[in-house]
Short mmCIF file of C-alpha atoms in Angstrom, two decimals:
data_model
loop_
_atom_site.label_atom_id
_atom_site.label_comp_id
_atom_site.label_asym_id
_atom_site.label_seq_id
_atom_site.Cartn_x
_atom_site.Cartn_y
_atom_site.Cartn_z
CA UNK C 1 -10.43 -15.44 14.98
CA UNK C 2 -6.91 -16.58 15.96
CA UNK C 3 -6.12 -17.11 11.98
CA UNK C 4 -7.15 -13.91 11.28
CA UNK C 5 -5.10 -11.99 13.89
CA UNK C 6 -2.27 -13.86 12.48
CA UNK C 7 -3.02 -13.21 9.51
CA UNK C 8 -3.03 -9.22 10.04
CA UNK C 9 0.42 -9.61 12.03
CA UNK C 10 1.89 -11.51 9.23
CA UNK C 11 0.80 -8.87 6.53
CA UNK C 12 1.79 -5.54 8.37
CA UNK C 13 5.03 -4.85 8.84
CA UNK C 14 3.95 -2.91 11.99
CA UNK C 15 1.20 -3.09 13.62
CA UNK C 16 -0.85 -1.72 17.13
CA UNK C 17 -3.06 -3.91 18.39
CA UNK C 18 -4.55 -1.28 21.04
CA UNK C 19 -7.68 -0.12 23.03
CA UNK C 20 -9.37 2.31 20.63
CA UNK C 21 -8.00 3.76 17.89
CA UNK C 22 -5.12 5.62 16.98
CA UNK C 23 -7.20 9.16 16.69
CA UNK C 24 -8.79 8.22 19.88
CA UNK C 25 -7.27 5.70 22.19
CA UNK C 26 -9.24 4.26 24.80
CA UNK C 27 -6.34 3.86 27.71
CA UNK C 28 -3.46 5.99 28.35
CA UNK C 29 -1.10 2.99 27.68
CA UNK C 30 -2.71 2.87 24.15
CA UNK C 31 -2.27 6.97 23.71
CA UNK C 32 1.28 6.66 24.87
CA UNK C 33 2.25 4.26 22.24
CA UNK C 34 0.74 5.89 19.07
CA UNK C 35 2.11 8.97 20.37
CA UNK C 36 5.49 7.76 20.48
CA UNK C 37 4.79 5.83 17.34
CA UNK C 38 3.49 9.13 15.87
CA UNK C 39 6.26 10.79 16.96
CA UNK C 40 8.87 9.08 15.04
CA UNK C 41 6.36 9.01 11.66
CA UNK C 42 6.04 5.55 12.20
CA UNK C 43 3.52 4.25 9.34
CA UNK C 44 1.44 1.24 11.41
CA UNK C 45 -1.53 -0.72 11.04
CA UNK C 46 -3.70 -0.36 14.18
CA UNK C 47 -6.19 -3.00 15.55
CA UNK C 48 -9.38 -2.15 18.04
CA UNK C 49 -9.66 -4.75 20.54
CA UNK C 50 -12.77 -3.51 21.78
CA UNK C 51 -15.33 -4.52 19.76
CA UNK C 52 -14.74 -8.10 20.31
CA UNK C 53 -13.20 -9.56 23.93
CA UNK C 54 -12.39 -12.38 21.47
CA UNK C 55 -9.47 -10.63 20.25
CA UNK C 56 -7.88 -9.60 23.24
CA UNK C 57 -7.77 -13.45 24.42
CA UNK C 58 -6.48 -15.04 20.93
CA UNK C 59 -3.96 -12.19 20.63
CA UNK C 60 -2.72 -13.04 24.29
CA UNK C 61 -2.52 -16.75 23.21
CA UNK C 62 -0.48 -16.00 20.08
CA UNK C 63 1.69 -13.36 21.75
CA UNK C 64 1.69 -14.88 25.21
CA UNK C 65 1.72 -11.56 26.49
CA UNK C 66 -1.27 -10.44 28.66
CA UNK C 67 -1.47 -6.79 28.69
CA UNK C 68 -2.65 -4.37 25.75
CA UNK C 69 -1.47 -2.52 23.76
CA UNK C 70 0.92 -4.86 22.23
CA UNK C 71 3.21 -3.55 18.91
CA UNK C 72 4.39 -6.24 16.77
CA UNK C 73 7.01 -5.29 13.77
CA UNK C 74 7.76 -8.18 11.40
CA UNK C 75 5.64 -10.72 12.87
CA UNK C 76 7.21 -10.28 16.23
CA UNK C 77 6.48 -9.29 19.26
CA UNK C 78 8.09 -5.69 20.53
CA UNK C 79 5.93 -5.62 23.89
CA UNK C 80 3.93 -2.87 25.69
CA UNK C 81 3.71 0.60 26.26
CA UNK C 82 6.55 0.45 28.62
CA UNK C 83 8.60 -1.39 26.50
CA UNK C 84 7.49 0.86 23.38
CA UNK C 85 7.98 3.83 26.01
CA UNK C 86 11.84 2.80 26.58
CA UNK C 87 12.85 1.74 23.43
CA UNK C 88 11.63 5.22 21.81
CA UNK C 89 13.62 7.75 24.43
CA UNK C 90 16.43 5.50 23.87
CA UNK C 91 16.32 5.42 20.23
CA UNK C 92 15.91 1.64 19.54
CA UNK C 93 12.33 2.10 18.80
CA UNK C 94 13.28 4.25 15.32
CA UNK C 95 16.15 1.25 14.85
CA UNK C 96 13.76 -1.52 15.05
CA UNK C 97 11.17 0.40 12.90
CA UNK C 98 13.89 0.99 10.21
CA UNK C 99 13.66 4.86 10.11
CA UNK C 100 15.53 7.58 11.16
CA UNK C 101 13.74 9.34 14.11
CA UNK C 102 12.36 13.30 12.82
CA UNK C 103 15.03 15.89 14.41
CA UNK C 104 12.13 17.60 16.05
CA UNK C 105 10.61 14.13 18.09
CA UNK C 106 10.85 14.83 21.30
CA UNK C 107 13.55 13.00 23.88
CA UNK C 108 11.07 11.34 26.09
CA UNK C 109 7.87 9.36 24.84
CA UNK C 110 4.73 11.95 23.92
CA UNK C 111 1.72 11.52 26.02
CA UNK C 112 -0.78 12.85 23.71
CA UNK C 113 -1.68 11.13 20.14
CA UNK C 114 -2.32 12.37 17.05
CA UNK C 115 -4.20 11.24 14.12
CA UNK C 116 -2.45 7.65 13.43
CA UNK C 117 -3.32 5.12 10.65
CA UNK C 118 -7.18 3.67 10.19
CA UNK C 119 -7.82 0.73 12.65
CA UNK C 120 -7.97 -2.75 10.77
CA UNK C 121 -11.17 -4.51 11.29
CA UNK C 122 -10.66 -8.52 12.59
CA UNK C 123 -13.22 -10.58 11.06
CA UNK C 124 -14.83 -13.28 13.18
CA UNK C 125 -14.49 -16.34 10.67
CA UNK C 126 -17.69 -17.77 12.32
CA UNK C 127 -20.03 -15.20 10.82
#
């Protein structure tokens, strides 16, 4: 399990892992940060934590960070939604995601989502 989160951090140059899925988070924290994500036409790989508790604790392991959602953009560790929340109304989020935020994205963080990218599916490597 833990090589295979890895694994998906290392290939994605961004990527959510969140509660739900970006179309339909699970937690407001997880809504906030697509939407903000969203919001700045951030292309991201998404991960359900969900369907497997397992993921939740390897992920906190190998980000020692607790709380979900957590972003990661080239293999490290950005944070939370709070972080995530910050950095988008004061424009680092668009910096560290390499792209120019749209002229119509909103000054504060969106609350609501929209359609995102297609969760990735972690593979137990026991089965």
């Amino acid at each position: 399990m833990r090589d295979e989160i890895s694994k998906a951090i290392s290939e994605h140059e961004v990527i959510l892992f969140m509660k739900g899925r970006p179309e339909q988070p699970m937690c407001g924290f997880s809504a906030r940060t697509v939407a903000a994500l969203d919001a700045l036409g951030a292309s991201y790989a998404a991960v359900d934590i969900l369907p497997d508790p397992r993921i939740r604790q390897e992920l906190s392991a190998i980000s020692n960070w607790p709380t979900i959602p957590q972003l990661f953009v080239n293999g490290e560790l950005v944070g939370g939604c709070d972080i995530v929340t910050e950095m988008y109304e004061t424009g680092e989020l668009a910096t560290t995601l390499g792209i120019e935020p749209k002229a119509d994205a909103p000054a504060e963080a969106p609350v609501a989502s929209e359609p995102g990218a297609p969760p990735l599916q972690i593979k137990n490597d026991l089965s």
